[in-house]
CSV table of N, CA and C in Angstrom, one decimal:
chain,number,residue,atom,x,y,z
A,1,GLU,N,11.1,14.4,16.1
A,1,GLU,CA,9.8,13.8,16.2
A,1,GLU,C,10.0,12.3,15.7
A,2,SER,N,9.5,11.4,16.5
A,2,SER,CA,9.6,10.0,16.1
A,2,SER,C,8.6,9.6,15.1
A,3,ALA,N,9.0,8.7,14.3
A,3,ALA,CA,8.1,8.2,13.2
A,3,ALA,C,6.8,7.6,13.8
A,4,THR,N,7.0,6.9,14.9
A,4,THR,CA,5.8,6.3,15.5
A,4,THR,C,4.8,7.3,16.0
A,5,ASN,N,5.2,8.4,16.6
A,5,ASN,CA,4.3,9.4,17.0
A,5,ASN,C,3.6,10.1,15.8
A,6,LEU,N,4.4,10.4,14.8
A,6,LEU,CA,3.8,11.0,13.6
A,6,LEU,C,2.8,10.0,12.9
A,7,GLY,N,3.2,8.8,12.8
A,7,GLY,CA,2.3,7.8,12.3
A,7,GLY,C,1.0,7.7,13.0
A,8,THR,N,1.0,7.7,14.3
A,8,THR,CA,-0.2,7.6,15.2
A,8,THR,C,-1.0,8.9,15.0
A,9,TRP,N,-0.4,10.0,14.9
A,9,TRP,CA,-1.1,11.3,14.7
A,9,TRP,C,-1.8,11.3,13.4
A,10,LEU,N,-1.1,10.8,12.3
A,10,LEU,CA,-1.6,10.8,11.0
A,10,LEU,C,-2.8,9.8,10.9
A,11,ASP,N,-2.7,8.7,11.6
A,11,ASP,CA,-3.8,7.7,11.6
A,11,ASP,C,-5.0,8.4,12.3
A,12,LYS,N,-4.8,9.1,13.3
A,12,LYS,CA,-5.9,9.8,14.0
A,12,LYS,C,-6.6,10.8,13.0
A,13,GLN,N,-5.8,11.5,12.2
A,13,GLN,CA,-6.3,12.5,11.3
A,13,GLN,C,-7.2,11.8,10.2
A,14,LYS,N,-6.7,10.7,9.8
A,14,LYS,CA,-7.5,9.9,8.8
A,14,LYS,C,-8.8,9.4,9.4
A,15,GLN,N,-8.8,9.0,10.6
A,15,GLN,CA,-10.0,8.5,11.3
A,15,GLN,C,-11.0,9.7,11.4
A,16,LYS,N,-10.5,10.9,11.8
A,16,LYS,CA,-11.3,12.0,11.9
A,16,LYS,C,-12.0,12.4,10.5
A,17,LYS,N,-11.2,12.3,9.5
A,17,LYS,CA,-11.7,12.6,8.1
A,17,LYS,C,-12.8,11.6,7.8
A,18,LYS,N,-12.6,10.4,8.1
A,18,LYS,CA,-13.5,9.3,7.7
A,18,LYS,C,-14.9,9.6,8.4
A,19,LYS,N,-14.8,10.2,9.7
A,19,LYS,CA,-16.0,10.5,10.4
A,19,LYS,C,-16.5,11.9,10.2
A,20,SER,N,-15.9,12.5,9.2
A,20,SER,CA,-16.3,13.9,8.8
A,20,SER,C,-16.1,14.9,10.0
A,21,LYS,N,-15.0,14.7,10.8
A,21,LYS,CA,-14.7,15.5,11.9
A,21,LYS,C,-13.4,16.3,11.7
A,22,LEU,N,-12.9,16.3,10.5
A,22,LEU,CA,-11.7,17.1,10.1
A,22,LEU,C,-12.2,18.2,9.2
A,23,THR,N,-11.8,19.4,9.6
A,23,THR,CA,-12.3,20.6,8.8
A,23,THR,C,-11.7,20.5,7.3
A,24,PRO,N,-12.5,21.1,6.4
A,24,PRO,CA,-12.0,21.1,5.0
A,24,PRO,C,-10.6,21.8,4.9
A,25,SER,N,-10.4,22.8,5.7
A,25,SER,CA,-9.1,23.5,5.6
A,25,SER,C,-7.9,22.6,6.0
A,26,LEU,N,-8.2,21.8,7.0
A,26,LEU,CA,-7.2,20.9,7.5
A,26,LEU,C,-6.9,19.7,6.5
A,27,VAL,N,-8.0,19.3,5.8
A,27,VAL,CA,-7.9,18.3,4.8
A,27,VAL,C,-7.0,18.8,3.7
A,28,ILE,N,-7.3,20.1,3.3
A,28,ILE,CA,-6.5,20.7,2.2
A,28,ILE,C,-5.0,20.8,2.6
A,29,LEU,N,-4.7,21.2,3.8
A,29,LEU,CA,-3.4,21.3,4.3
A,29,LEU,C,-2.6,20.0,4.2
A,30,LEU,N,-3.3,18.9,4.7
A,30,LEU,CA,-2.7,17.6,4.7
A,30,LEU,C,-2.5,17.1,3.3
A,31,GLU,N,-3.4,17.4,2.4
A,31,GLU,CA,-3.3,16.9,1.0
A,31,GLU,C,-2.2,17.7,0.3
A,32,GLU,N,-1.9,18.9,0.7
A,32,GLU,CA,-0.9,19.7,0.1
A,32,GLU,C,0.5,19.1,0.4
A,33,VAL,N,0.6,18.4,1.5
A,33,VAL,CA,1.9,17.8,1.8
A,33,VAL,C,2.0,16.3,1.4
A,34,GLY,N,0.9,15.9,0.7
A,34,GLY,CA,1.0,14.6,0.1
A,34,GLY,C,0.3,13.4,0.8
A,35,VAL,N,-0.6,13.8,1.8
A,35,VAL,CA,-1.3,12.7,2.5
A,35,VAL,C,-2.2,12.0,1.6
A,36,VAL,N,-2.2,10.7,1.6
A,36,VAL,CA,-3.0,9.9,0.8
A,36,VAL,C,-4.1,9.3,1.8
A,37,TRP,N,-5.4,9.6,1.5
A,37,TRP,CA,-6.4,9.1,2.4
A,37,TRP,C,-6.8,7.7,2.2
A,38,ASP,N,-6.7,7.2,1.0
A,38,ASP,CA,-7.0,5.8,0.8
A,38,ASP,C,-5.9,5.1,0.0
A,39,PHE,N,-5.0,4.5,0.7
A,39,PHE,CA,-3.8,3.9,0.0
A,39,PHE,C,-4.1,3.0,-1.1
A,40,TYR,N,-5.1,2.1,-0.9
A,40,TYR,CA,-5.4,1.1,-1.9
A,40,TYR,C,-6.1,1.7,-3.1
A,41,LEU,N,-6.9,2.7,-3.0
A,41,LEU,CA,-7.5,3.4,-4.1
A,41,LEU,C,-6.4,4.1,-4.9
A,42,ASP,N,-5.5,4.8,-4.1
A,42,ASP,CA,-4.4,5.5,-4.7
A,42,ASP,C,-3.5,4.6,-5.6
A,43,GLN,N,-3.2,3.4,-5.0
A,43,GLN,CA,-2.4,2.4,-5.7
A,43,GLN,C,-3.1,1.9,-7.0
A,44,TRP,N,-4.4,1.6,-6.8
A,44,TRP,CA,-5.2,1.2,-8.0
A,44,TRP,C,-5.2,2.2,-9.1
A,45,GLU,N,-5.3,3.4,-8.8
A,45,GLU,CA,-5.3,4.5,-9.8
A,45,GLU,C,-4.0,4.6,-10.5
A,46,LYS,N,-2.9,4.5,-9.7
A,46,LYS,CA,-1.5,4.5,-10.3
A,46,LYS,C,-1.4,3.3,-11.3
A,47,ASN,N,-1.8,2.1,-10.9
A,47,ASN,CA,-1.7,1.0,-11.7
A,47,ASN,C,-2.5,1.1,-13.0
A,48,TYR,N,-3.7,1.7,-12.8
A,48,TYR,CA,-4.6,2.0,-14.0
A,48,TYR,C,-3.9,2.9,-15.0
A,49,VAL,N,-3.2,3.9,-14.5
A,49,VAL,CA,-2.5,4.8,-15.4
A,49,VAL,C,-1.4,4.0,-16.1
A,50,LEU,N,-0.7,3.1,-15.4
A,50,LEU,CA,0.3,2.3,-16.1
A,50,LEU,C,-0.3,1.4,-17.2
A,51,LEU,N,-1.5,0.9,-16.9
A,51,LEU,CA,-2.2,0.1,-17.9
A,51,LEU,C,-2.6,0.9,-19.1
A,52,ILE,N,-3.0,2.1,-18.9
A,52,ILE,CA,-3.3,3.0,-20.1
A,52,ILE,C,-2.1,3.2,-20.9
A,53,GLN,N,-1.0,3.5,-20.2
A,53,GLN,CA,0.3,3.7,-20.9
A,53,GLN,C,0.7,2.5,-21.7
A,54,TYR,N,0.6,1.3,-21.1
A,54,TYR,CA,0.9,0.1,-21.8
A,54,TYR,C,0.0,-0.1,-23.0
A,55,ASN,N,-1.3,0.2,-22.9
A,55,ASN,CA,-2.2,0.1,-24.0
A,55,ASN,C,-1.9,1.0,-25.1
A,56,ARG,N,-1.5,2.2,-24.8
A,56,ARG,CA,-1.1,3.2,-25.9
A,56,ARG,C,0.1,2.8,-26.6
A,57,ARG,N,1.1,2.2,-25.8
A,57,ARG,CA,2.3,1.8,-26.4
A,57,ARG,C,2.2,0.6,-27.2
A,58,GLU,N,1.5,-0.4,-26.7
A,58,GLU,CA,1.4,-1.8,-27.3
A,58,GLU,C,0.2,-1.9,-28.2
A,59,GLY,N,-0.8,-1.1,-28.1
A,59,GLY,CA,-2.0,-1.2,-28.9
A,59,GLY,C,-3.0,-2.2,-28.3
A,60,HIS,N,-2.8,-2.7,-27.1
A,60,HIS,CA,-3.8,-3.6,-26.5
A,60,HIS,C,-3.6,-3.6,-25.0
A,61,GLY,N,-4.5,-4.2,-24.3
A,61,GLY,CA,-4.4,-4.3,-22.8
A,61,GLY,C,-4.1,-5.7,-22.3
A,62,ASN,N,-3.7,-6.6,-23.1
A,62,ASN,CA,-3.4,-7.9,-22.7
A,62,ASN,C,-2.0,-8.0,-22.2
A,63,VAL,N,-1.8,-7.5,-21.0
A,63,VAL,CA,-0.5,-7.5,-20.3
A,63,VAL,C,-0.1,-8.9,-19.9
A,64,PRO,N,1.1,-9.3,-20.3
A,64,PRO,CA,1.6,-10.6,-19.9
A,64,PRO,C,1.8,-10.6,-18.4
A,65,ARG,N,1.4,-11.8,-17.8
A,65,ARG,CA,1.5,-11.9,-16.3
A,65,ARG,C,2.8,-11.5,-15.7
A,66,LYS,N,3.9,-11.8,-16.4
A,66,LYS,CA,5.3,-11.5,-15.9
A,66,LYS,C,5.8,-10.1,-16.2
A,67,TYR,N,4.9,-9.3,-16.8
A,67,TYR,CA,5.4,-7.9,-17.2
A,67,TYR,C,5.5,-7.1,-16.0
A,68,ILE,N,6.6,-6.3,-15.9
A,68,ILE,CA,6.9,-5.4,-14.8
A,68,ILE,C,7.0,-4.0,-15.4
A,69,ALA,N,6.1,-3.1,-15.0
A,69,ALA,CA,6.1,-1.7,-15.6
A,69,ALA,C,7.1,-0.9,-14.7
A,70,GLU,N,7.8,0.0,-15.4
A,70,GLU,CA,8.7,0.9,-14.7
A,70,GLU,C,7.9,2.1,-14.2
A,71,GLU,N,8.3,2.5,-13.0
A,71,GLU,CA,7.6,3.6,-12.4
A,71,GLU,C,8.6,4.5,-11.7
A,72,GLU,N,8.5,5.8,-11.8
A,72,GLU,CA,9.5,6.8,-11.3
A,72,GLU,C,9.8,6.6,-9.8
A,73,ASP,N,8.8,6.4,-9.0
A,73,ASP,CA,9.1,6.3,-7.6
A,73,ASP,C,9.1,4.9,-7.0
A,74,ASN,N,9.4,4.0,-7.9
A,74,ASN,CA,9.5,2.5,-7.5
A,74,ASN,C,10.6,1.9,-8.3
A,75,ALA,N,11.7,1.8,-7.7
A,75,ALA,CA,12.9,1.2,-8.4
A,75,ALA,C,12.7,-0.2,-8.9
A,76,SER,N,12.0,-1.0,-8.2
A,76,SER,CA,11.8,-2.4,-8.5
A,76,SER,C,10.7,-2.6,-9.6
A,77,GLY,N,9.9,-1.5,-9.8
A,77,GLY,CA,8.9,-1.6,-10.8
A,77,GLY,C,7.6,-2.1,-10.2
A,78,VAL,N,6.5,-2.1,-11.1
A,78,VAL,CA,5.2,-2.6,-10.7
A,78,VAL,C,4.8,-3.8,-11.5
A,79,LYS,N,4.4,-4.8,-10.8
A,79,LYS,CA,4.0,-6.1,-11.4
A,79,LYS,C,2.6,-5.9,-12.1
A,80,LEU,N,2.6,-5.2,-13.2
A,80,LEU,CA,1.4,-4.8,-13.8
A,80,LEU,C,0.6,-6.0,-14.3
A,81,GLY,N,1.3,-7.0,-14.8
A,81,GLY,CA,0.6,-8.2,-15.3
A,81,GLY,C,-0.1,-8.9,-14.2
A,82,VAL,N,0.5,-9.0,-13.0
A,82,VAL,CA,-0.1,-9.7,-11.9
A,82,VAL,C,-1.3,-8.9,-11.4
A,83,TRP,N,-1.1,-7.5,-11.3
A,83,TRP,CA,-2.2,-6.7,-10.9
A,83,TRP,C,-3.4,-6.8,-11.8
A,84,LEU,N,-3.2,-6.8,-13.1
A,84,LEU,CA,-4.3,-7.0,-14.1
A,84,LEU,C,-5.0,-8.3,-13.9
A,85,ASP,N,-4.2,-9.4,-13.7
A,85,ASP,CA,-4.8,-10.7,-13.5
A,85,ASP,C,-5.6,-10.7,-12.2
A,86,THR,N,-5.2,-10.0,-11.2
A,86,THR,CA,-6.0,-9.9,-10.0
A,86,THR,C,-7.3,-9.2,-10.2
A,87,GLN,N,-7.2,-8.1,-11.0
A,87,GLN,CA,-8.5,-7.4,-11.3
A,87,GLN,C,-9.5,-8.3,-12.1
A,88,ARG,N,-8.9,-9.1,-13.0
A,88,ARG,CA,-9.8,-10.0,-13.7
A,88,ARG,C,-10.4,-11.0,-12.8
A,89,GLN,N,-9.7,-11.6,-11.9
A,89,GLN,CA,-10.2,-12.5,-10.9
A,89,GLN,C,-11.3,-11.9,-10.0
A,90,LYS,N,-11.0,-10.7,-9.6
A,90,LYS,CA,-12.0,-9.9,-8.8
A,90,LYS,C,-13.3,-9.7,-9.6
A,91,ARG,N,-13.2,-9.4,-10.9
A,91,ARG,CA,-14.4,-9.2,-11.7
A,91,ARG,C,-15.2,-10.5,-11.8
A,92,LYS,N,-14.5,-11.6,-12.0
A,92,LYS,CA,-15.2,-12.9,-12.1
A,92,LYS,C,-15.9,-13.2,-10.8
A,93,ARG,N,-15.4,-12.8,-9.7
A,93,ARG,CA,-16.0,-13.0,-8.4
A,93,ARG,C,-17.0,-11.9,-8.0
A,94,ARG,N,-17.2,-11.0,-8.9
A,94,ARG,CA,-18.0,-9.8,-8.7
A,94,ARG,C,-17.6,-9.0,-7.5
A,95,LYS,N,-16.3,-8.8,-7.4
A,95,LYS,CA,-15.8,-8.0,-6.3
A,95,LYS,C,-15.0,-6.8,-6.8
A,96,LEU,N,-15.2,-6.5,-8.1
A,96,LEU,CA,-14.6,-5.3,-8.7
A,96,LEU,C,-15.7,-4.4,-9.2
């Protein structure tokens, strides 16, 4: 199976779910194999967990902009300081 065909198929499943045209049983099956319906929300939640871990370890949430958090499935780490700065900017613009 080519990656392009699988990607196209998965994109169609995501579109069906968004339109409520994917049965709950199919949603469950796809989630069981790790399908992420909203990549950006999933990434935001992972970064938030890293922020909580930082806060517990350091006793504050003032993450330096250059700080890179280690993450199991990301060898290069997560630019947690940059992410937090972006969240602050979005809040100022009332987009968060």
